[in-house]
CSV table of C-alpha atoms in Angstrom, one decimal:
chain,number,residue,atom,x,y,z
A,1,MET,CA,-0.1,0.0,0.1
A,2,ALA,CA,2.8,2.4,1.0
A,3,ASP,CA,4.8,1.4,-2.1
A,4,GLY,CA,1.8,2.1,-4.3
A,5,SER,CA,1.4,5.5,-2.7
A,6,VAL,CA,5.0,6.4,-3.3
A,7,THR,CA,4.9,5.3,-6.9
A,8,THR,CA,1.8,7.4,-7.5
A,9,ALA,CA,3.6,10.4,-5.9
A,10,ARG,CA,6.5,9.8,-8.2
A,11,VAL,CA,4.3,9.7,-11.2
A,12,GLU,CA,2.5,12.8,-10.2
A,13,VAL,CA,5.9,14.6,-9.7
A,14,ARG,CA,7.1,13.4,-13.1
A,15,GLY,CA,3.9,14.5,-14.6
A,16,LEU,CA,4.3,18.0,-13.1
A,17,TRP,CA,7.8,18.3,-14.3
A,18,HIS,CA,6.7,17.6,-17.9
A,19,ARG,CA,4.3,20.5,-17.7
A,20,PRO,CA,6.3,23.5,-19.1
A,21,ALA,CA,4.9,26.1,-16.9
A,22,VAL,CA,5.8,24.2,-13.7
A,23,ARG,CA,9.2,23.0,-15.1
A,24,ILE,CA,10.2,26.4,-16.2
A,25,ALA,CA,8.9,28.0,-12.8
A,26,ILE,CA,11.2,25.6,-10.9
A,27,LEU,CA,14.2,26.3,-13.0
A,28,TYR,CA,13.3,30.1,-12.9
A,29,LEU,CA,13.1,30.2,-9.1
A,30,ALA,CA,16.3,28.3,-8.8
A,31,ALA,CA,18.1,30.8,-10.9
A,32,ARG,CA,16.6,33.6,-8.7
A,33,VAL,CA,18.0,32.0,-5.6
A,34,ILE,CA,21.5,32.1,-7.2
A,35,THR,CA,21.1,35.6,-8.2
A,36,THR,CA,19.9,36.6,-4.8
A,37,LEU,CA,23.0,35.0,-3.2
A,38,PHE,CA,25.2,36.9,-5.6
A,39,PHE,CA,23.5,40.1,-4.6
A,40,PHE,CA,24.2,39.4,-0.9
A,41,GLY,CA,27.8,38.7,-1.9
A,42,ALA,CA,28.0,42.1,-3.7
A,43,SER,CA,26.5,43.7,-0.6
A,44,ALA,CA,29.2,42.3,1.7
A,45,LEU,CA,31.8,43.3,-0.8
A,46,SER,CA,30.6,46.8,-1.5
A,47,GLY,CA,33.3,49.2,-0.5
A,48,ILE,CA,33.9,52.9,-0.1
A,49,GLY,CA,34.8,53.3,-3.7
A,50,SER,CA,31.3,52.0,-4.7
A,51,ARG,CA,28.4,54.5,-5.3
A,52,PHE,CA,26.6,52.3,-2.8
A,53,GLY,CA,29.0,52.7,0.0
A,54,LEU,CA,30.4,50.3,2.5
A,55,HIS,CA,28.4,47.0,2.8
A,56,ALA,CA,25.3,48.3,1.1
A,57,ALA,CA,22.0,46.7,2.0
A,58,PHE,CA,20.4,44.2,-0.4
A,59,GLY,CA,17.5,46.6,-1.0
A,60,THR,CA,19.8,49.4,-1.9
A,61,LEU,CA,21.4,47.4,-4.7
A,62,VAL,CA,18.2,46.1,-6.2
A,63,MET,CA,16.9,49.7,-6.2
A,64,GLY,CA,20.1,51.1,-7.5
A,65,TRP,CA,21.1,52.9,-10.7
A,66,ASP,CA,18.3,53.4,-13.1
A,67,ALA,CA,15.8,51.9,-10.6
A,68,GLN,CA,16.1,55.1,-8.8
A,69,TRP,CA,15.1,57.1,-11.9
A,70,TYR,CA,12.0,54.8,-12.4
A,71,TRP,CA,11.1,55.4,-8.9
A,72,PHE,CA,11.7,59.1,-9.1
A,73,THR,CA,9.6,59.3,-12.3
A,74,ALA,CA,6.7,57.3,-10.7
A,75,GLU,CA,6.6,59.7,-7.7
A,76,ASN,CA,7.3,63.1,-9.5
A,77,GLY,CA,6.3,62.5,-13.2
A,78,TYR,CA,8.0,64.4,-16.0
A,79,PRO,CA,9.3,67.9,-15.9
A,80,SER,CA,7.6,70.6,-17.9
A,81,THR,CA,10.9,72.6,-18.0
A,82,LEU,CA,14.1,70.8,-18.9
A,83,PRO,CA,16.7,71.1,-16.1
A,84,LEU,CA,19.9,72.8,-17.3
A,85,THR,CA,23.5,72.7,-16.2
A,86,PRO,CA,25.3,76.0,-15.3
A,87,ASP,CA,26.5,76.2,-18.9
A,88,GLY,CA,23.0,75.9,-20.2
A,89,LYS,CA,23.1,72.2,-21.4
A,90,VAL,CA,20.2,69.8,-20.7
A,91,GLN,CA,20.7,67.7,-17.5
A,92,GLU,CA,19.8,64.0,-17.0
A,93,ASN,CA,16.1,63.9,-16.2
A,94,GLN,CA,13.0,61.6,-16.4
A,95,TRP,CA,12.3,62.1,-20.0
A,96,ALA,CA,14.8,59.4,-20.8
A,97,PHE,CA,12.6,56.8,-18.9
A,98,LEU,CA,9.4,55.7,-20.6
A,99,PRO,CA,6.3,55.6,-18.5
A,100,LEU,CA,4.7,52.1,-18.5
A,101,TYR,CA,7.0,50.3,-16.0
A,102,PRO,CA,7.2,53.0,-13.4
A,103,TYR,CA,3.5,53.9,-13.3
A,104,LEU,CA,2.5,50.2,-13.6
A,105,SER,CA,4.7,49.5,-10.5
A,106,LYS,CA,3.3,52.5,-8.7
A,107,ILE,CA,-0.2,51.2,-9.1
A,108,ILE,CA,0.6,47.8,-8.1
A,109,GLY,CA,2.5,49.2,-5.2
A,110,VAL,CA,-0.4,50.7,-3.6
A,111,PRO,CA,-1.7,47.5,-2.0
A,112,LEU,CA,1.7,46.0,-1.6
A,113,GLY,CA,3.3,48.7,0.5
A,114,GLY,CA,5.3,50.7,-1.8
A,115,TRP,CA,7.0,51.1,-5.3
A,116,PRO,CA,10.2,49.2,-4.7
A,117,ILE,CA,8.3,46.0,-3.7
A,118,ALA,CA,6.0,46.3,-6.7
A,119,ALA,CA,8.9,47.1,-9.2
A,120,VAL,CA,10.8,43.9,-8.2
A,121,LEU,CA,7.6,41.8,-8.4
A,122,VAL,CA,6.7,43.2,-11.8
A,123,SER,CA,10.3,42.3,-13.0
A,124,LEU,CA,10.0,38.8,-11.4
A,125,VAL,CA,6.6,37.9,-12.8
A,126,ALA,CA,7.5,39.4,-16.3
A,127,GLY,CA,10.9,37.5,-16.2
A,128,TYR,CA,9.1,34.2,-15.7
A,129,LEU,CA,6.5,34.8,-18.3
A,130,ALA,CA,9.2,35.8,-20.8
A,131,CYS,CA,10.9,32.4,-20.0
A,132,LEU,CA,7.7,30.7,-20.7
A,133,VAL,CA,7.0,32.4,-24.0
A,134,LEU,CA,10.6,31.8,-25.0
A,135,TYR,CA,10.2,28.2,-24.4
A,136,ARG,CA,6.9,28.1,-26.5
A,137,MET,CA,8.7,30.1,-29.3
A,138,LEU,CA,11.7,27.9,-29.4
A,139,THR,CA,9.8,24.7,-29.4
A,140,ARG,CA,8.6,25.6,-32.9
A,141,LYS,CA,12.2,25.1,-34.1
A,142,LEU,CA,13.9,23.0,-31.4
A,143,ASP,CA,13.2,19.8,-29.4
A,144,THR,CA,11.9,20.4,-25.8
A,145,THR,CA,15.1,19.5,-24.2
A,146,ALA,CA,17.2,22.2,-26.2
A,147,ALA,CA,14.3,24.7,-25.6
A,148,THR,CA,14.5,24.0,-21.9
A,149,TRP,CA,18.2,24.6,-21.8
A,150,ALA,CA,17.8,27.8,-23.7
A,151,VAL,CA,15.4,29.0,-21.0
A,152,VAL,CA,17.9,27.9,-18.4
A,153,PHE,CA,20.8,29.9,-20.1
A,154,PHE,CA,18.3,33.0,-20.3
A,155,ALA,CA,17.2,32.8,-16.7
A,156,SER,CA,20.7,32.3,-15.4
A,157,GLY,CA,22.7,34.3,-17.9
A,158,PRO,CA,25.1,37.2,-17.2
A,159,LEU,CA,22.4,39.8,-17.1
A,160,ALA,CA,19.9,37.6,-15.2
A,161,ALA,CA,19.9,40.2,-12.2
A,162,LEU,CA,17.7,42.3,-14.3
A,163,PHE,CA,14.8,39.9,-13.5
A,164,GLN,CA,14.8,41.1,-9.9
A,165,VAL,CA,15.7,44.8,-9.9
A,166,GLY,CA,13.8,47.9,-10.5
A,167,TYR,CA,14.5,48.0,-14.2
A,168,ALA,CA,12.1,47.9,-17.2
A,169,GLU,CA,14.0,45.1,-19.1
A,170,ALA,CA,12.1,42.1,-17.9
A,171,LEU,CA,8.7,43.7,-18.9
A,172,PHE,CA,10.0,44.7,-22.2
A,173,LEU,CA,11.4,41.3,-22.9
A,174,LEU,CA,8.0,39.8,-22.1
A,175,TRP,CA,6.2,42.1,-24.7
A,176,LEU,CA,9.0,41.4,-27.2
A,177,MET,CA,9.0,37.6,-26.8
A,178,LEU,CA,5.1,37.6,-27.2
A,179,ALA,CA,5.5,39.8,-30.4
A,180,LEU,CA,8.1,37.6,-31.9
A,181,TRP,CA,6.1,34.4,-31.1
A,182,LEU,CA,3.0,35.9,-32.7
A,183,VAL,CA,4.9,36.9,-35.9
A,184,MET,CA,6.3,33.4,-36.1
A,185,ARG,CA,2.7,32.0,-35.9
A,186,ARG,CA,1.5,34.6,-38.4
A,187,ARG,CA,-1.0,35.8,-35.7
A,188,TYR,CA,-1.0,39.6,-35.9
A,189,GLY,CA,-4.0,40.8,-34.1
A,190,TRP,CA,-2.6,41.0,-30.7
A,191,LEU,CA,0.4,43.0,-32.0
A,192,TYR,CA,-1.6,46.1,-32.2
A,193,LEU,CA,-1.7,46.1,-28.4
A,194,LEU,CA,1.8,44.8,-28.0
A,195,VAL,CA,3.6,47.4,-30.1
A,196,PRO,CA,2.4,50.3,-27.9
A,197,LEU,CA,3.2,48.4,-24.8
A,198,MET,CA,6.8,47.7,-26.1
A,199,GLY,CA,7.0,51.3,-27.2
A,200,PHE,CA,6.2,52.9,-23.9
A,201,THR,CA,8.2,50.4,-21.8
A,202,ARG,CA,11.7,51.1,-22.9
A,203,PRO,CA,13.5,52.2,-26.2
A,204,GLY,CA,13.7,49.6,-29.0
A,205,ILE,CA,10.4,49.7,-30.9
A,206,LEU,CA,12.1,51.4,-33.9
A,207,ALA,CA,14.1,48.2,-34.2
A,208,PHE,CA,10.9,46.3,-34.4
A,209,ALA,CA,9.7,48.6,-37.1
A,210,LEU,CA,12.8,47.8,-39.1
A,211,PHE,CA,12.3,44.0,-38.4
A,212,LEU,CA,8.7,44.2,-39.7
A,213,GLY,CA,10.0,45.9,-42.9
A,214,LEU,CA,12.6,43.2,-43.5
A,215,PHE,CA,10.2,40.5,-42.5
A,216,GLY,CA,7.6,41.8,-45.1
A,217,ILE,CA,10.3,41.8,-47.8
A,218,TRP,CA,11.3,38.2,-46.9
A,219,ARG,CA,7.7,37.1,-46.9
A,220,TRP,CA,7.2,38.7,-50.3
A,221,LEU,CA,10.3,37.1,-51.8
A,222,THR,CA,9.4,33.6,-50.4
A,223,ARG,CA,5.7,33.8,-51.2
A,224,ALA,CA,6.0,30.8,-53.7
A,225,ARG,CA,7.1,28.6,-50.7
A,226,GLU,CA,4.6,30.1,-48.2
A,227,PRO,CA,1.5,31.8,-49.6
A,228,LEU,CA,1.2,35.5,-48.7
A,229,PRO,CA,-2.5,36.5,-48.5
A,230,ALA,CA,-3.4,40.1,-48.9
A,231,ARG,CA,-4.6,40.3,-45.2
A,232,GLU,CA,-1.1,39.4,-44.1
A,233,ILE,CA,0.5,42.2,-46.3
A,234,VAL,CA,-2.0,44.7,-44.7
A,235,HIS,CA,-1.1,43.5,-41.1
A,236,ILE,CA,2.7,43.8,-41.8
A,237,VAL,CA,2.5,47.3,-43.5
A,238,ALA,CA,0.1,48.6,-40.9
A,239,LEU,CA,2.1,47.3,-37.9
A,240,ALA,CA,5.4,48.5,-39.3
A,241,ALA,CA,3.7,52.0,-39.6
A,242,LEU,CA,2.4,51.7,-36.1
A,243,SER,CA,5.7,50.7,-34.8
A,244,THR,CA,7.3,53.8,-36.5
A,245,ILE,CA,4.7,56.2,-35.1
A,246,VAL,CA,5.0,54.8,-31.5
A,247,GLY,CA,8.8,54.9,-32.0
A,248,PHE,CA,8.6,58.6,-32.5
A,249,ALA,CA,5.6,59.3,-30.2
A,250,TRP,CA,7.6,59.9,-27.0
A,251,GLN,CA,9.6,62.5,-28.7
A,252,VAL,CA,6.5,64.4,-29.7
A,253,ILE,CA,5.1,64.0,-26.2
A,254,ALA,CA,8.2,65.4,-24.7
A,255,GLN,CA,8.1,68.3,-27.1
A,256,ILE,CA,4.5,69.2,-26.2
A,257,ALA,CA,5.2,68.9,-22.6
A,258,THR,CA,8.3,71.0,-22.5
A,259,GLY,CA,8.0,73.2,-25.5
A,260,ASP,CA,11.4,72.0,-26.7
A,261,PRO,CA,11.4,70.1,-30.0
A,262,GLY,CA,14.6,68.2,-29.0
A,263,ALA,CA,13.7,67.5,-25.4
A,264,TYR,CA,13.9,63.7,-25.6
A,265,LEU,CA,17.1,63.5,-27.7
A,266,LYS,CA,18.8,66.2,-25.7
A,267,THR,CA,17.9,64.3,-22.4
A,268,GLU,CA,19.4,61.1,-23.9
A,269,LEU,CA,22.5,62.8,-25.1
A,270,ALA,CA,23.1,64.3,-21.6
A,271,TRP,CA,24.2,60.9,-20.4
A,272,ARG,CA,26.9,60.7,-23.0
A,273,ARG,CA,28.5,63.8,-21.5
A,274,ASN,CA,29.5,61.5,-18.5
A,275,TRP,CA,32.2,60.3,-20.9
A,276,ILE,CA,32.7,63.1,-23.5
A,277,PRO,CA,32.0,66.5,-21.8
A,278,ASP,CA,32.0,68.3,-25.1
A,279,ALA,CA,29.7,65.8,-27.0
A,280,ALA,CA,27.5,67.2,-29.6
A,281,SER,CA,24.2,68.3,-28.4
A,282,ASN,CA,22.3,67.2,-31.6
A,283,PHE,CA,21.6,63.6,-32.3
A,284,LEU,CA,23.0,62.0,-35.5
A,285,PRO,CA,22.4,58.3,-36.5
A,286,PHE,CA,25.4,56.1,-36.0
A,287,ASP,CA,27.4,59.1,-34.5
A,288,GLY,CA,27.4,57.5,-31.0
A,289,PHE,CA,29.3,54.4,-32.1
A,290,ILE,CA,31.7,56.5,-34.3
A,291,VAL,CA,32.6,58.7,-31.5
A,292,GLY,CA,32.5,56.1,-28.9
A,293,THR,CA,34.8,53.9,-30.9
A,294,ARG,CA,37.3,56.7,-31.4
A,295,PHE,CA,36.9,57.5,-27.7
A,296,TRP,CA,37.5,54.0,-26.3
A,297,ALA,CA,40.2,53.2,-28.8
A,298,GLY,CA,42.1,56.2,-27.5
A,299,MET,CA,41.5,55.1,-23.9
A,300,TRP,CA,42.9,51.7,-24.5
A,301,GLY,CA,45.9,53.0,-26.5
A,302,TRP,CA,44.6,51.3,-29.7
A,303,GLY,CA,44.5,54.2,-32.1
A,304,ALA,CA,41.3,55.2,-34.0
A,305,VAL,CA,42.1,53.1,-37.0
A,306,THR,CA,42.6,49.9,-34.9
A,307,GLY,CA,39.3,50.7,-33.1
A,308,PHE,CA,37.3,51.0,-36.4
A,309,VAL,CA,38.9,47.8,-37.9
A,310,VAL,CA,37.9,45.9,-34.7
A,311,LEU,CA,34.3,47.4,-34.9
A,312,ALA,CA,34.1,46.4,-38.7
A,313,LEU,CA,35.4,42.9,-38.0
A,314,GLY,CA,32.8,42.5,-35.3
A,315,ILE,CA,30.0,43.5,-37.5
A,316,ILE,CA,31.2,41.2,-40.2
A,317,ALA,CA,31.5,38.3,-37.7
A,318,ILE,CA,27.9,38.8,-36.3
A,319,ALA,CA,26.5,39.2,-39.8
A,320,ALA,CA,28.2,35.9,-40.9
A,321,ALA,CA,26.9,34.2,-37.8
A,322,LEU,CA,23.3,35.3,-38.6
A,323,ILE,CA,23.5,34.3,-42.2
A,324,PHE,CA,25.6,31.2,-42.2
A,325,GLU,CA,25.9,29.6,-38.7
A,326,PRO,CA,23.8,26.4,-38.7
A,327,HIS,CA,22.4,26.5,-35.1
A,328,VAL,CA,21.4,30.1,-35.8
A,329,LYS,CA,19.7,29.2,-39.0
A,330,ARG,CA,17.7,26.5,-37.2
A,331,LEU,CA,15.9,29.2,-35.3
A,332,GLY,CA,14.2,30.6,-38.4
A,333,MET,CA,14.4,33.7,-40.4
A,334,GLU,CA,12.1,35.7,-38.1
A,335,LEU,CA,14.6,35.5,-35.1
A,336,ARG,CA,17.5,36.2,-37.3
A,337,LEU,CA,15.9,39.2,-38.9
A,338,TRP,CA,15.0,40.5,-35.4
A,339,SER,CA,18.5,40.1,-34.3
A,340,ALA,CA,19.9,41.8,-37.2
A,341,SER,CA,17.4,44.7,-37.0
A,342,TYR,CA,18.1,45.3,-33.3
A,343,LEU,CA,21.8,45.3,-33.8
A,344,VAL,CA,21.4,47.9,-36.6
A,345,TYR,CA,19.3,49.9,-34.2
A,346,LEU,CA,21.9,49.8,-31.5
A,347,LEU,CA,24.6,50.9,-33.9
A,348,ALA,CA,22.3,53.8,-35.0
A,349,VAL,CA,21.4,55.2,-31.5
A,350,PHE,CA,23.7,54.0,-28.9
A,351,PHE,CA,27.0,55.3,-27.4
A,352,PRO,CA,29.0,52.1,-26.5
A,353,GLN,CA,29.9,51.9,-22.8
A,354,SER,CA,29.4,49.2,-20.1
A,355,SER,CA,25.6,49.4,-20.5
A,356,ILE,CA,26.0,47.7,-23.8
A,357,PHE,CA,25.7,44.2,-22.0
A,358,ARG,CA,22.2,45.2,-20.8
A,359,LEU,CA,21.2,46.5,-24.0
A,360,LEU,CA,22.1,43.3,-25.7
A,361,LEU,CA,19.3,41.5,-23.8
A,362,PRO,CA,16.7,41.7,-26.6
A,363,LEU,CA,18.9,39.3,-28.5
A,364,SER,CA,17.9,36.6,-26.0
A,365,PRO,CA,16.1,34.4,-28.4
A,366,MET,CA,19.6,33.6,-29.7
A,367,TRP,CA,20.1,31.3,-26.5
A,368,GLY,CA,18.3,28.8,-28.6
A,369,ALA,CA,21.2,28.6,-31.0
A,370,VAL,CA,23.6,28.2,-28.0
A,371,ALA,CA,21.4,25.3,-26.7
A,372,ALA,CA,20.9,23.6,-30.0
A,373,PRO,CA,24.1,21.4,-29.9
A,374,LYS,CA,23.1,18.0,-28.3
A,375,SER,CA,26.0,17.7,-26.0
A,376,THR,CA,25.4,17.7,-22.2
A,377,ALA,CA,29.0,18.6,-21.6
A,378,TRP,CA,28.6,21.7,-23.8
A,379,ARG,CA,25.4,22.7,-22.1
A,380,VAL,CA,26.7,22.4,-18.6
A,381,ALA,CA,29.8,24.3,-19.6
A,382,VAL,CA,27.7,27.0,-21.0
A,383,LEU,CA,25.5,27.1,-17.8
A,384,LEU,CA,28.6,27.5,-15.7
A,385,ALA,CA,29.9,30.3,-17.9
A,386,CYS,CA,26.5,32.0,-17.6
A,387,VAL,CA,26.6,31.7,-13.8
A,388,ALA,CA,30.1,32.9,-13.6
A,389,GLY,CA,29.3,35.8,-16.0
A,390,GLN,CA,26.3,36.8,-13.8
A,391,TRP,CA,28.6,37.0,-10.7
A,392,TRP,CA,31.1,39.0,-12.7
A,393,TRP,CA,28.5,41.5,-13.9
A,394,ILE,CA,26.9,41.8,-10.4
A,395,TYR,CA,30.3,42.2,-8.7
A,396,ASN,CA,31.3,44.9,-11.2
A,397,MET,CA,28.0,46.8,-11.4
A,398,TYR,CA,26.8,46.6,-7.7
A,399,ALA,CA,29.9,45.8,-5.6
A,400,LEU,CA,32.4,48.0,-7.5
A,401,ALA,CA,29.8,50.2,-9.0
A,402,ASN,CA,32.1,52.8,-10.5
A,403,THR,CA,30.1,55.6,-12.2
A,404,TYR,CA,32.5,55.7,-15.2
A,405,TRP,CA,33.5,52.0,-15.8
A,406,GLN,CA,30.8,49.9,-14.3
A,407,ILE,CA,27.3,51.2,-15.2
A,408,PRO,CA,24.6,48.5,-15.8
């Protein structure tokens, strides 16, 4: 009788494990335990040179850096007059932070006891749901074991701390994963909601507009293999247009609220002056990477030519991987086009510094290519590298926390 009960219990446990929602929840929570331990380690190692001070509290770390800006935005809204430096340049201010995450956390925080608790909860829940959608998305191209490993890498990766801090990344990743999954399934209706959600969570919706444009061209060129009905053409064109409109909407809102046509871009460029005090006050596409490459090459003693050669080789290597690498090709054209679109977007708008690691998170569907090789030794090695990378990132960004070299 007892043996029968034990056997039944084992069968039930195995049955639960085979349910993706349960399996991924267990793996995700295990990853969050590791991240929490790393944060406590960073707290103990935080020194007088860190922006957080000696032995910073755990709560101070998870609410550090941009989490403070999101919190400040939720409590104070957006300025109607741009704050200026003594020499008349726009200072860092709330217009750089899109409104959905801070205000959603503020609403949820009312019954929970405050914004910080709600902000972390939103990140935690969104991170889990993003993992679940990533699994569903990858099982269209990979077997369940490979898809599960990809989720493990995603949940435990070098930037996994962002699933439990007051940053908008986890929420944006949830919207993005859902959007890509829907495109892969040719289900476009919900995208009319997801595009604005993405666009008002964090920057990046213009990359999605580019992706939809490239995706539409690809669908047209391959219509002989997969029929392209008129209604799908209408959806792709309409969604690309909507993504473009949403992508510029925040700039228009900032202009209306402040009376300054360049309010948003001037605010974004204010952060660049932390590295280049005399940086241009007007935004030019691709200028950030050009100026940044020259700047960092000089800092590292390479010389500008060497810096641009390294950048060009990096771009060529990434392009080759997206076009030719077999495991990447297995993920399908949709995820490859998204990755290419997002990388072009980063090259167009970003000034390279330590935040580049965080800004690469929207490439997370590529974990599927890393998990695709059917080698347990390889997968375990990748997982160990992910966990080691996570500690390296948390140690640098939250224990050392130098405002010049270590910004998450």
